[in-house]
Every structure is written in structure tokens, then in C-alpha cells.
Amino acid sequence: MAKIIIHAVSRRNFIKTTGLAAGGLLLQGCMKFSNNSKESELASLNAFIKIDMDNKVTLIVHQAEMGQGASTTLPAILADELGADWSNVLLENSLTDPAFKNPKYDLQFTGNAESIRGFHDILRKTAATAREMLKQAAATQWNVPKASLRTENSYIIGKNGEKATFGEFAVPASKLPAPKNVKLKPQTEWKLTGNKSLPRVDIPEKVNGKAVFGIDVELPDMLYASIEICPYFGGRIKEIHENGVRKQSGFVEFFKIPVANPVVAYPPGFNKQEAVAVVAKSYWQSRRALDTLKIVYDKGVNQKMDSKSLYAIYEKTLKGKKWHESVKEGTPIEQLEKVEKTHKAQYYSAWQSHATMEPMNATAKVKGDKVEIWAPTQGQEMAQILISKEFNIPKENITVHRTYLGGGFGRRLLADYVFQAVFLSKKTGKPVKLIWTREQDMQHDFYRPGTMQEFEASVDDTGMPIAMRTKLVSPTILQAVTSVDYVFEGEDPSFPEGIKEIPYHIKNRLLETNMLRLPPPTSVWRTTGFGPNVFALESFLDELAAKAGEDPIAYRKKLVADARSTAVLDLAAKASNWNKPRKKNQGLGVALTHSFESFVAQVVDVSIGLSGILTINKITTVVDCGTVLDPGIARASIESGLVWGLSAALNSEINFKEGRTVESNFNEFKMLTMPEFDIEIETLFINSGEKIGGIAESGPIPIAPALCNAIFDATRKRYRTLPLGKHGVYTQYSADLLPVSTHTI
Amino acid sequence: MITFKVNKKKVSVNDDPDTPLLWVLRDTVGLKGTKFGCGKAFCGACSVHVNDTVVRSCSFPVKYAEGKNITTIEGVGTEDELHPVQKAWIEEQVPQCGYCQSGFIMSTVKLLEHNPDPTDEDINKSITNLCRCGTYYRVRKAIHLAAKLKKS
């Protein structure tokens, strides 16, 4: 395998290696172009495929690599269909281009578990078209029917000994009209995808320190910046006292950065945060200088806001009468009033931070009306749109280079930090790299909002639901990344996910929503609306099953609306030894989700120790995402999701006090650690052959309800609010870190 | 002027003595494989070796590096021969976003020098780095594999 990821596509944008003192070999090794051919010899068959006369095939990676494996699987799909030699292809990160837009959203971005499911067919068609063009060029030259030719290992091969490299026909092929309705290879002919694990192309440089993330970008003559954003939501900067900052070594200048619209049209009241940035000759000098400044804030109208007052707004709204009717099927109200046996429960999932390991950062170079940006971004085009709007620069004058992302999880769709870097470069006339501190990153996230749900169901004599009424209270999830004003539409498409369409058949159903407007900014976070909503739904179903005296899997199977749900539940039951007699203090819990076009069933097996300590024995996950393209990457994605979901279920949460965020670093925002993930896991895939679904976001969805259902099974105690740490439910590791041992279940 | 060795090469820097070693390594020496994660020694993304110890370089003023031997991710293996820990990391396909992995690898290299055959319990006690992608399951497998590779 000899893959090279090139982080800047255009040759004009090649970043030179800068030599520095100390004899150290400098970075940017990954930004090199190992392709020695001249640009003019590169034949572009389409936006994704370029071939030079030496038969080097260059494939464009148009989705951000943030750990989900896009830079391996996406070009593998292209190479497979094209018949290219995988061991010899070159990979390039894309710039922005209409061809890279997700047609569902008319936008170029990475997220929503779309990389594979959104582009599998597009990439296959694109590569098949290029393949047919190469074959046509050869067929014309050789005077043979095109149908007699095939491609393999970057060769065009005929039936009578004809053989030529792609390179020999690349130029004539690129001049042919693109054929329509090309035939795609059946799965039986896929060699690189479809149940084959490829070594990931990005891993070698991620174990030797050479991978270039946004924070690693270096430009000649570059300045560095640190920032302090007004910590009070809706507050303003009142005064800035220099306090001797100009004497600080390396100091260049400080700037007050005005408010930016994070995306196109953002409703008032959201993240209108002023900031102060210091530009210096080195990053650490900018930090020291920023610390010197004395900044006085006007705390603004939200200074009394805290977690308690926010929670009270949710509860008041839930008891109120103002609802947007999201789903109404059958006659739910009549059925609920008619039947005596009803059950009602209220759930809450806490606010969460993305906490990507790489803090927000961006590098910008503004020259006249041309802007060049290097950023670890999921929202390449969104950054372009924002900068265009804020600085009144034509979109085509803005080049956004995408580096590796040190985590994305939705946070990096937004371009607030890109705006700041561009602002500073414009002001200083020099390239500027802006790096947020962890504290800034956590305090100025666009959070996964706290979400409250109320479920009420009436049941028949056998305990099965006749009608179900759901109320959802949550701020918007999707607003920050779109230009549609969802507040006026009553709901955004993301925030009712998981309870708007459910994998269960319940005849009479009502979903009412109230989309709150609260001061902290909110946005998409891995699992989007599904995470909190499926926690509520799957917990509630478990409660109904318990009321009916039924086994939770058997109960769900009576209700599921399709065979794929049944299949994942059955396999999860088998693999988790669901029917085996349980030990004392042992509990098993299940949850099901149909999300991002995939079906996932999960079983969590727990033990509750004598002192109330929670031990997770095993997590069994069964996934039907249609077709698995790369089992290794898919498995890693699910494993990753378990940790993500468990963090939010067990300990992590964002709180507010005096109009600002409380947590500012990892000692306060407690993510799952290595010692806590000493757990047996089993992950199974069902290849149903259905349309390909996403998995990166589906994996973490069922873990919280499955865990709470398992704790209920072991203890008969039902936890309806997350995280569990709030109830004193801890793993041994977390309990050991507590100042006082008060942990019992 | 503060003088020390980085990956066996002598280095002299003019940075303020209180500058964290992390930023000296990244911006003065130019070795960017060591990452900034939290700045408070919580996450371990900035882990390097100072003599025989794993140090979280974001919280280690460069003045204390005077005369010491520093090893970073760029120095644990060579172009031709990766360190067994790096080999195990590739074999088990550990990294996802990869940002925290230099820190995990540096911590593991030192763990195996002190404890050539760590149990899961030993790993739990020594590897406290944070990974938001949740690569922990494969990190654990890779540590056990690296122990085997080192022995053979």
C-alpha cells in the first residue's frame, strides 16, 4: 500500500517547507506532491479522477477525514469501479466544487453519517463513467467493440491481447463526452469494498507524527493568535485595559473581534459573542500577552441564567399548552382518555459538549480580495459562505484547504473560528494561525442541548400500547448549520428524530413539540436528535414491558414494524445470552434504533456490586446498515460510538451558572477513560443488502437506554435523567476519583 | 539559551524559560507530532519522554529541560524501522481521528520499558490518556500486541 494524502489540491497552493533553527526536520511532509508529472499532462476525467501519462491515478477525497475512515473507503469505491490499482493511487483532499455537494442538501459538508450513504452511488457512477470513457478511447484506437474491453489494475485489457495503461488513453478519454446510464459493477465484482477490511490510508502518518491537522499548518511569515471570547451569553466587552501588554515579548497587536453570524442567517439571540484576540510572533507569546490584558465584561441580560433556571423553563414548558403538532396518527387523545390503564414518564438528557481533542483553530491568509484558509473543517463550503457574507468577498475568491480533523462530531461544521482567523489576517495583513485554548473550546461550544421528553401511553389488557402521546421540549439542533429559520416553522428536522418516525407500530400516536429559544448556542452533536429521543423512547418501552410483565425483547418484537428490526433484536438476544438465567445483581438491558437508515440493537450486561458500583460486563451490538463496505472501519466506528454514548450516559455534562458555562476543561467535563472501557464487546453485522445506511452516528444511540434498562433489570430502579453520575451511579474508576464515597444505587 | 537534546540531536532555544516544552517542541524546534489538547496535563495528547519519564509537555516549562534528553513521537522509531508500539498500532488499526495517538504511543513505549508484559490492570493504572473517538478497545489490544512484538 502506498497511499499519499495530499492536503492541498492546487499546485499554486503548495506550502513550502520552512527551515527553522535547531536542525530539526520540519513538517509539511504530508503536503508534498509526489506526483512528478507536469500539471498539463494530468487529464481530468471528472472532479474526482485525474490520470497522468505515467499512469498515476489521482483520486479526490471530498469528505473530511475525522477518524471515520472516509479517506480510505471513498477512494476505494472509486478505484473499485474504475478498475484502478489501489496500491498505486494518489489521494488528494478536495477543495470546494459543485461536484462535491451532497445533493440532498445542495451543500458540501461532512456529517450526518452521510459520507458513504450519501455518496456510494454517486462515486460508483462517477468512476464507471470515467472507466467507460477510457474504454471508449481505447476501443476507437484499437478498432474493437468497447464491450470487449475491461479494466484492471489501471490497465485497459482486450480479448485479443490488447493491453494499455490508463495513462496512455487518459488524454483522449478526457476529451470524450461523458456517457449516460453507465452500467455499475455488481457487488460480486467489487474487490476493495464489500466485506473487505482495507488498511486505513491515514494510519501510517497518524502513528509517526506526520499527519497534518489544522493546528499544524505553518505558512511563511505567519503570526499566531490567542482569543478570549466574552464568556457571558449575550454579554458584551465593556473595557479592555492594556495593562502593559505592549511590553510583552513577541506582542504584535490586540483586536476586538465583532460578532459573526456563524452561518448564513442565524436568528437573534444565538452566539452573538464579542471577543478579544492577541496576535504575536509565537503562539505562546500570544497566550502570555492575552493573559496580561484586563478585559471587563458587561454580563448582559442572561447573567442570572443557570442550569436550574434552564431546567425550570423545560418543566414549565412541558406543563404548558403551547405545542406544535408534529405527528398525529389515529385518534390518540380519545384513546388515552378512554382507557384506564395508562403510564406516564418524563425524561431528560443533559447538555453536552463536543470536546474534540483538537481545539478549534484555523489559519488564514488575506491578500486584497483573496482569502486562503487552512482549517480542520467539516463545513468547507459553510466556511466559504460565511466568509463571503461577512467580508463581502466573492465566494470564488475564497479557497478553503481541509486538513485532517482532530475530531469533528458536528462541531466543525460551524465556521466561527474560521471567521476570527480571517478577521485577524485581514487586520494584520499577514497570515495568522488562531488556536483556541481548551477552556475557550468548551465554554464556546455549540452544545447538544438539554432535551426533555414526556411519554404517556394507554395499554390494552395484555399490556400492549393502544395510544402513545409524546411531548418534546428542546432548543433547536439544526438551526446553526442551515439558513432556514426553523423557529418559525415550529421544529427543525433534526430535533424530533427518533420519536417522529419510530420503528414500532402503534396505531394512535401524537407527537407535540416546543422548540425553546435559550441563550447558549446549540447545534448538531454526534447522534443529533436521535440520542436523547431514543433514550426516552427506549426507556419508556422498557417501562411498558415491565408493567406488562413481559420480556423486553419479546415485547419489542410484538411491536416492531419490520423484519430488519426483528432480525437485529434476535441476533442481539442470541449473542448476549439474553435467555440465560441471570446471576444475582446482574442485569441485561436492550435498546433498538432505526436511525440514519440503519438498524441497531444493543444489549448491555451489567452487575451492580454490593457497594452499588456499576460494572459493565459486556456490550453486544448488532448492526444492519444494508451492506458493510469495510468491516474493519465499520467495527471501529461502532466501538467508537460505545465510548461516545457511554461518556454522555455516565458522567459528562455541561452546566451553566451566572450566564456562562461552568465546565472549562477535562477535569470538569468527564469523558470516559481507558480504565473504564475494560469491557467485553461483541459487534455483529447483518448484510441485508438493503440501501446503505450510516453507522458513525447510529452506534452511540442505543447505549444510554440499554444501560439504564440493564440497571433496572438488576435493581428495579429506573433512571430517567442523564447522566447517571447525577444519581450516584458510578463505575469503580469514577467512584475512586470522588472526594467522598457516597455512591450507591 | 536553554540547551537539551531532542530525539538525540542537540537543540538550543531562546524561548522564555517558562514557555511550556510543548510549544517549544512544536513551534521552535518544529516537531508538530506532539499535540496540544488541554493545556493542563489532563488529557496526555502532549506526552513526551524527558529522560526516563513520560511528561505532559503542556505543563512542563522548558527551563526544566536543560541538559535533558527529550524524545517525541518523531524519535521513537526511524523511517526504516518503526518502534514495535507503532507497528502494533498499525497492525490493530488503532487511530481514528489520530490527534491523541502520539500521546498514547509515547505513554505505551515507556510503560513497556518499565513493565514488558502489562496486565489489563497495569494498563488501567498507567494509561490515563483521553481519546474522544474512543479507540480504547484497540489501544488495549495494541499494547498487548506491542509487548509480544518487543519480546520477539
XYZ file of C-alpha atoms in Angstrom, chain A residues 91-663:
573
model
C -5.153 10.702 -2.892
C -5.844 14.399 -2.661
C -8.051 16.309 -0.291
C -10.641 18.293 -2.190
C -11.215 21.988 -2.303
C -14.788 23.150 -2.826
C -16.570 22.265 -6.049
C -20.218 21.844 -7.039
C -19.427 18.183 -7.792
C -18.683 17.587 -4.110
C -22.003 18.859 -2.819
C -24.325 16.471 -1.074
C -27.291 16.636 -3.486
C -29.767 16.110 -0.639
C -28.674 19.396 0.921
C -27.060 21.215 -2.040
C -24.056 21.823 0.208
C -20.533 20.458 0.514
C -20.096 19.241 4.059
C -19.139 16.164 6.070
C -21.593 14.959 8.681
C -24.927 13.319 9.413
C -23.306 9.929 8.738
C -23.574 10.826 5.039
C -20.085 10.085 3.708
C -20.892 6.587 2.491
C -24.679 6.507 2.249
C -24.782 9.921 0.582
C -22.076 9.224 -1.983
C -21.780 5.476 -2.639
C -23.946 5.578 -5.755
C -22.567 8.943 -6.904
C -18.960 7.745 -6.672
C -19.699 4.458 -8.410
C -21.433 6.257 -11.277
C -18.625 8.808 -11.483
C -15.937 6.124 -11.659
C -17.916 3.929 -14.043
C -18.332 6.907 -16.364
C -14.581 7.525 -16.352
C -13.946 3.818 -16.922
C -16.247 3.776 -19.950
C -14.522 6.869 -21.361
C -11.128 5.175 -21.072
C -12.511 2.038 -22.693
C -14.107 4.084 -25.496
C -10.821 5.852 -26.253
C -9.025 2.510 -26.422
C -11.805 0.863 -28.450
C -11.605 3.620 -31.056
C -7.835 3.326 -31.314
C -7.811 -0.465 -31.417
C -10.890 -0.641 -33.590
C -12.609 -3.175 -31.361
C -16.033 -3.047 -29.692
C -15.938 -1.239 -26.341
C -17.865 -4.117 -24.784
C -14.921 -6.434 -25.430
C -12.693 -4.396 -23.102
C -12.297 -4.453 -19.342
C -10.196 -2.547 -16.805
C -7.957 -3.971 -14.121
C -5.048 -2.623 -12.052
C -5.083 0.635 -14.025
C -4.902 -1.192 -17.373
C -7.377 -1.444 -20.201
C -7.387 -5.019 -21.406
C -8.881 -6.506 -24.555
C -9.812 -10.045 -25.500
C -7.120 -10.444 -28.150
C -4.073 -9.446 -26.179
C -4.663 -5.686 -26.345
C -3.310 -4.032 -23.214
C -2.579 -0.409 -22.364
C -2.251 1.693 -19.266
C -4.952 4.175 -18.263
C -2.272 6.814 -18.790
C -1.930 6.047 -22.490
C -5.605 6.843 -23.081
C -6.211 9.412 -20.344
C -5.909 12.473 -22.582
C -8.121 11.244 -25.461
C -10.598 9.841 -22.934
C -10.849 13.192 -21.160
C -11.943 14.801 -24.447
C -14.850 12.395 -24.980
C -18.383 13.281 -23.948
C -19.338 11.584 -20.669
C -21.645 8.650 -21.447
C -25.002 8.454 -19.722
C -26.538 5.450 -17.952
C -23.308 3.536 -17.456
C -23.535 0.046 -16.033
C -22.237 -0.376 -12.498
C -20.269 -3.407 -11.364
C -22.340 -5.891 -9.371
C -21.201 -6.476 -5.798
C -19.700 -9.823 -6.770
C -17.087 -7.910 -8.791
C -16.100 -5.482 -6.013
C -12.535 -6.148 -4.957
C -11.801 -3.345 -2.497
C -15.161 -2.807 -0.851
C -17.965 -5.040 0.312
C -16.889 -7.060 3.330
C -13.176 -6.388 2.883
C -11.155 -4.536 5.503
C -8.543 -2.305 3.909
C -5.654 -0.921 5.950
C -6.618 2.703 6.518
C -4.581 5.092 4.400
C -4.285 7.707 7.131
C -2.943 5.433 9.863
C 0.792 5.296 8.996
C 1.158 9.072 9.351
C -1.003 9.066 12.460
C 1.481 6.831 14.286
C 4.668 8.668 13.300
C 3.561 12.223 13.998
C 3.479 13.336 10.378
C -0.258 13.759 9.875
C -1.071 17.425 9.391
C -4.013 18.643 11.409
C -5.296 22.217 11.294
C -3.197 23.155 14.298
C -0.028 22.008 12.483
C -0.308 24.310 9.474
C 2.679 26.634 9.037
C 2.974 29.443 6.499
C 5.956 31.660 5.819
C 5.825 34.954 7.729
C 2.922 33.724 9.830
C 1.686 35.281 13.079
C -0.077 33.438 15.896
C -3.213 34.383 17.778
C -4.987 33.579 21.032
C -8.526 34.562 21.823
C -10.831 35.247 24.722
C -14.483 35.240 23.787
C -16.978 37.037 26.041
C -17.891 34.238 28.436
C -21.391 35.556 29.204
C -24.021 34.513 26.686
C -25.402 37.754 25.327
C -22.778 39.785 27.220
C -20.519 42.457 25.743
C -16.973 43.626 26.164
C -17.117 46.828 28.196
C -13.462 47.788 28.563
C -10.070 46.452 27.554
C -7.137 47.620 29.682
C -3.757 47.245 28.033
C -2.034 46.623 31.335
C 1.449 46.704 29.839
C 0.637 44.247 27.052
C 2.740 46.151 24.511
C 5.863 45.341 26.500
C 5.209 41.611 26.346
C 7.752 39.787 24.226
C 6.595 38.994 20.732
C 3.450 41.124 21.058
C 2.163 42.482 17.764
C -1.337 43.852 18.362
C -4.653 43.099 20.012
C -8.074 43.381 18.414
C -11.658 43.392 19.473
C -13.418 40.950 17.188
C -17.014 41.808 16.435
C -19.877 39.387 16.329
C -20.028 36.988 13.416
C -23.006 35.167 12.093
C -21.844 31.562 12.434
C -23.642 30.607 9.275
C -25.887 32.311 6.823
C -28.989 33.557 8.531
C -28.957 32.959 12.232
C -31.894 34.038 14.351
C -31.230 36.663 17.006
C -30.187 35.625 20.489
C -27.687 32.991 19.414
C -23.945 33.124 19.894
C -23.541 36.811 19.385
C -20.274 36.827 21.223
C -17.642 39.509 21.033
C -14.030 38.538 21.540
C -10.558 39.889 22.137
C -7.640 38.388 20.263
C -3.929 38.969 20.660
C -1.584 38.472 17.730
C 2.067 37.724 18.478
C 5.166 36.271 16.927
C 4.694 32.898 18.565
C 1.650 31.124 19.913
C 2.858 31.068 23.498
C 3.709 34.756 23.332
C 0.144 35.448 22.203
C -1.134 33.474 25.201
C 1.065 35.372 27.643
C 0.050 38.710 26.158
C -3.642 37.816 26.263
C -3.273 36.956 29.951
C -1.816 40.404 30.520
C -4.861 42.216 29.143
C -7.570 43.094 31.615
C -10.943 42.670 29.985
C -14.096 43.960 31.676
C -17.408 42.483 30.619
C -20.951 43.701 30.641
C -22.577 40.455 31.692
C -25.744 41.278 29.799
C -29.318 40.115 30.115
C -28.663 36.427 30.809
C -26.429 36.786 33.853
C -28.915 35.073 36.147
C -29.205 32.045 33.884
C -28.016 28.790 35.417
C -28.693 25.081 34.969
C -31.508 25.182 37.493
C -33.306 28.092 35.869
C -32.944 26.471 32.453
C -34.328 23.176 33.751
C -37.267 25.082 35.236
C -38.007 26.501 31.762
C -38.158 22.955 30.351
C -40.527 21.810 33.106
C -42.734 24.883 32.795
C -42.900 24.455 29.027
C -43.776 20.795 29.436
C -46.719 21.706 31.671
C -47.764 24.494 29.310
C -50.249 24.444 26.469
C -48.183 25.765 23.591
C -47.437 22.869 21.241
C -46.554 22.302 17.658
C -48.273 19.166 16.375
C -45.514 17.138 14.753
C -47.213 13.750 14.319
C -50.822 12.725 14.638
C -51.907 9.246 13.656
C -55.292 7.744 14.527
C -57.153 9.166 17.498
C -54.547 9.327 20.275
C -56.299 11.747 22.656
C -59.597 9.849 22.550
C -57.798 6.544 23.105
C -55.798 7.912 26.028
C -58.928 9.261 27.695
C -60.959 6.137 27.042
C -58.592 3.600 28.545
C -57.937 3.420 32.252
C -54.556 1.750 32.115
C -52.086 4.463 31.293
C -48.458 5.031 32.087
C -46.641 8.332 32.036
C -42.964 9.192 32.467
C -40.649 12.146 31.982
C -37.048 12.006 30.726
C -34.165 14.426 30.466
C -30.777 14.271 28.773
C -28.207 16.846 29.871
C -26.328 19.412 27.800
C -23.190 18.060 26.153
C -20.018 19.465 24.645
C -18.316 18.085 21.538
C -14.891 18.332 23.169
C -12.913 17.354 20.078
C -9.359 16.535 21.116
C -8.021 19.158 18.718
C -9.288 22.522 19.938
C -10.851 24.859 17.378
C -8.239 26.520 15.185
C -7.764 27.958 11.727
C -5.081 29.599 9.630
C -5.957 32.386 7.218
C -4.153 34.473 4.638
C -5.955 37.511 3.310
C -4.453 39.344 0.379
C -6.597 42.058 -1.177
C -9.908 40.442 -2.012
C -8.451 36.917 -1.994
C -8.740 34.720 1.061
C -6.988 31.455 1.658
C -7.946 29.309 4.628
C -6.483 26.154 6.133
C -8.842 24.559 8.598
C -9.839 21.257 10.152
C -13.394 21.701 8.924
C -16.463 19.586 8.276
C -18.085 22.614 6.676
C -15.760 23.552 3.840
C -18.496 25.316 1.885
C -20.146 26.750 5.001
C -16.848 28.460 5.853
C -16.745 29.859 2.336
C -20.329 31.142 2.594
C -19.722 32.755 5.990
C -16.513 34.486 4.963
C -18.070 35.662 1.721
C -21.002 37.173 3.578
C -19.077 38.715 6.471
C -16.283 40.267 4.407
C -18.239 40.880 1.215
C -15.817 38.830 -0.874
C -16.992 36.699 -3.820
C -17.213 33.023 -2.897
C -14.865 32.031 -5.709
C -12.120 34.206 -4.207
C -12.150 32.134 -1.035
C -10.090 28.949 -1.019
C -10.638 26.550 1.863
C -7.998 23.855 2.357
C -9.127 20.976 4.532
C -6.555 19.355 6.792
C -7.038 16.303 8.961
C -9.581 16.927 11.703
C -8.747 16.084 15.302
C -12.351 15.051 15.820
C -15.437 16.675 14.390
C -18.660 15.233 15.835
C -20.649 18.093 14.310
C -18.772 20.986 15.956
C -16.586 21.595 12.949
C -19.491 22.211 10.600
C -19.504 25.717 12.026
C -17.005 28.346 10.988
C -16.938 30.779 13.897
C -13.211 30.147 14.441
C -12.505 30.493 10.703
C -14.164 33.901 10.717
C -11.917 35.007 13.586
C -8.729 33.869 11.838
C -9.710 35.644 8.622
C -10.570 38.802 10.568
C -7.119 38.795 12.194
C -5.256 38.161 8.947
C -7.138 40.992 7.281
C -6.286 43.339 10.148
C -2.597 42.430 10.323
C -2.012 41.898 6.608
C -0.172 38.680 7.467
C -1.084 35.017 7.600
C -2.456 34.245 11.067
C -2.938 30.949 12.865
C -5.555 31.178 15.599
C -5.685 28.445 18.252
C -8.385 28.323 20.912
C -7.496 27.043 24.358
C -9.374 24.042 25.734
C -11.204 26.443 28.024
C -12.411 28.565 25.106
C -13.336 25.435 23.192
C -15.513 24.086 25.990
C -17.057 27.389 27.032
C -17.860 28.442 23.482
C -19.141 25.262 22.010
C -22.440 24.989 20.162
C -23.802 22.452 22.595
C -26.042 19.432 22.234
C -28.926 20.946 24.107
C -30.555 19.511 27.172
C -33.703 17.736 25.999
C -36.885 16.820 27.871
C -39.498 14.304 26.793
C -42.773 13.173 28.321
C -44.345 9.921 27.246
C -47.851 8.747 28.024
C -49.408 5.534 26.783
C -52.624 3.655 27.238
C -52.367 -0.112 27.094
C -54.756 -2.971 26.383
C -55.390 -5.937 28.646
C -52.187 -7.619 27.521
C -50.155 -4.505 28.246
C -49.559 -3.534 24.619
C -49.856 0.176 23.767
C -53.043 1.372 22.088
C -52.076 5.021 22.012
C -48.967 6.992 22.763
C -48.562 10.698 23.329
C -45.091 12.273 23.340
C -44.101 15.802 24.246
C -40.681 17.094 23.306
C -39.090 20.228 24.738
C -35.696 21.158 23.321
C -33.835 24.001 21.695
C -33.030 23.674 18.017
C -30.364 21.259 16.846
C -30.112 22.067 13.162
C -30.526 25.839 13.103
C -26.873 26.760 13.400
C -25.897 24.811 10.305
C -28.663 25.903 7.962
C -30.150 29.099 6.665
C -33.784 28.084 7.099
C -35.490 29.802 10.038
C -36.868 26.780 11.839
C -38.034 28.744 14.860
C -40.925 29.994 12.783
C -41.632 26.552 11.378
C -42.083 25.138 14.881
C -39.485 22.409 14.598
C -36.258 21.646 12.804
C -35.900 18.293 11.018
C -33.321 17.035 13.500
C -34.693 17.685 16.951
C -37.648 15.229 16.807
C -35.550 12.453 15.238
C -36.130 9.085 16.844
C -39.631 9.899 18.085
C -41.166 11.346 14.945
C -40.677 8.169 12.973
C -40.340 5.133 15.200
C -39.522 1.509 14.356
C -42.679 0.384 16.187
C -46.237 0.059 15.098
C -48.505 1.997 17.451
C -51.857 2.846 15.890
C -52.708 6.050 17.677
C -49.830 8.403 18.098
C -49.351 12.059 18.902
C -46.065 13.941 18.989
C -46.102 17.528 20.153
C -43.020 19.706 20.259
C -41.946 23.014 21.660
C -38.693 24.341 20.313
C -37.147 26.501 23.008
C -35.033 29.567 22.475
C -32.353 29.650 25.152
C -29.179 31.746 25.434
C -26.489 29.025 24.987
C -25.860 28.242 21.323
C -26.840 24.743 20.212
C -26.057 22.599 17.217
C -25.657 19.081 15.918
C -23.665 16.669 18.058
C -22.916 13.051 17.170
C -26.334 11.243 17.398
C -28.249 14.526 16.666
C -31.872 14.335 17.869
C -31.791 10.549 17.984
C -29.549 10.349 21.044
C -31.803 11.943 23.662
C -35.086 10.986 21.987
C -34.253 7.302 21.622
C -33.083 7.286 25.248
C -36.586 8.421 26.237
C -38.491 6.145 23.837
C -36.488 3.003 24.585
C -36.643 3.627 28.324
C -40.394 4.136 28.130
C -40.942 0.949 26.126
C -38.954 -0.891 28.761
C -41.237 0.539 31.403
C -44.288 -0.615 29.443
C -42.794 -4.095 29.068
C -42.125 -4.248 32.807
C -45.690 -3.116 33.553
C -46.983 -5.835 31.254
C -44.728 -8.380 32.941
C -43.172 -9.150 29.605
C -39.623 -9.805 28.500
C -38.277 -6.529 26.987
C -37.103 -8.160 23.737
C -40.275 -10.224 23.298
C -42.337 -7.085 23.965
C -40.448 -5.077 21.358
C -40.723 -7.869 18.815
C -44.500 -7.744 19.097
C -44.394 -4.047 18.290
C -41.708 -3.711 15.625
C -42.895 -2.674 12.213
C -40.415 -4.547 10.018
C -38.295 -7.663 9.659
C -34.935 -5.852 9.916
C -35.759 -4.723 13.462
C -36.716 -8.276 14.384
C -33.512 -9.631 12.905
C -31.185 -7.303 14.819
C -33.109 -7.941 18.053
C -32.953 -11.716 17.577
C -29.238 -11.756 16.891
C -28.549 -9.397 19.808
C -30.532 -11.706 22.105
C -28.573 -14.728 20.942
C -25.125 -13.127 21.124
C -25.742 -11.612 24.548
C -27.099 -14.865 26.075
C -30.262 -12.935 26.794
C -32.206 -16.020 27.786
C -29.563 -17.464 30.103
C -30.513 -17.293 33.799
C -29.000 -14.165 35.336
C -26.813 -14.030 38.407
C -27.795 -12.097 41.460
C -27.142 -8.372 40.869
C -26.735 -8.995 37.128
C -28.965 -7.199 34.663
C -29.370 -7.107 30.880
C -30.954 -4.247 29.028
C -31.822 -3.790 25.383
C -32.477 -0.870 23.061
C -33.282 -0.594 19.369
C -32.820 2.256 16.931
C -33.658 2.893 13.322
C -31.527 5.897 12.514
C -29.518 7.225 9.566
C -31.117 4.409 7.529
C -29.508 1.716 9.713
C -30.966 -0.628 12.305
C -29.058 -1.193 15.529
C -29.939 -3.368 18.512
C -27.756 -3.272 21.560
C -27.662 -5.303 24.753
C -25.771 -4.083 27.802
C -24.907 -6.610 30.509
C -24.181 -5.097 33.932
C -23.532 -6.105 37.511
C -24.218 -3.924 40.478
C -21.713 -4.573 43.252
C -22.523 -4.720 46.942
C -21.468 -1.109 47.395
C -23.601 -0.075 44.462
C -20.747 0.152 41.999
C -21.715 -0.319 38.365
C -19.729 -2.823 36.325
C -20.444 -3.163 32.627
C -19.691 -6.784 31.764
C -20.428 -6.802 28.072
C -21.902 -4.733 25.292
C -23.390 -6.579 22.321
C -24.206 -4.561 19.226
C -25.945 -5.825 16.115
C -25.997 -3.549 13.089
C -27.868 -3.827 9.823
C -26.621 -0.974 7.658
C -27.632 -2.662 4.414
C -24.207 -3.511 3.091
C -20.958 -3.210 5.027
C -18.299 -1.785 2.726
C -15.349 -2.096 5.135
C -15.896 -4.271 8.215
C -12.743 -3.028 9.976
C -13.732 0.596 9.673
C -17.362 -0.183 10.462
C -16.395 -2.082 13.609
C -14.107 0.760 14.756
C -16.944 3.173 14.186
C -19.275 1.158 16.419
C -16.603 0.757 19.119
C -16.054 4.495 18.971
C -19.765 5.054 19.347
C -19.930 2.954 22.507
C -17.388 5.199 24.202
C -19.131 8.327 22.930
C -22.530 7.172 24.141
C -21.236 5.920 27.486
C -19.494 9.227 28.225
C -22.789 11.069 27.937
C -24.711 8.366 29.783
C -22.329 8.132 32.734
C -20.537 11.340 33.631
C -20.167 14.135 31.141
C -22.451 17.156 31.129
C -22.359 20.878 30.598
C -23.779 23.176 33.273
C -24.393 26.894 33.430
C -24.003 29.438 36.193
C -24.280 33.228 36.208
C -24.925 33.355 32.497
C -21.923 31.299 31.401
C -20.714 27.729 31.067
C -19.334 26.117 34.227
C -17.096 23.401 32.753
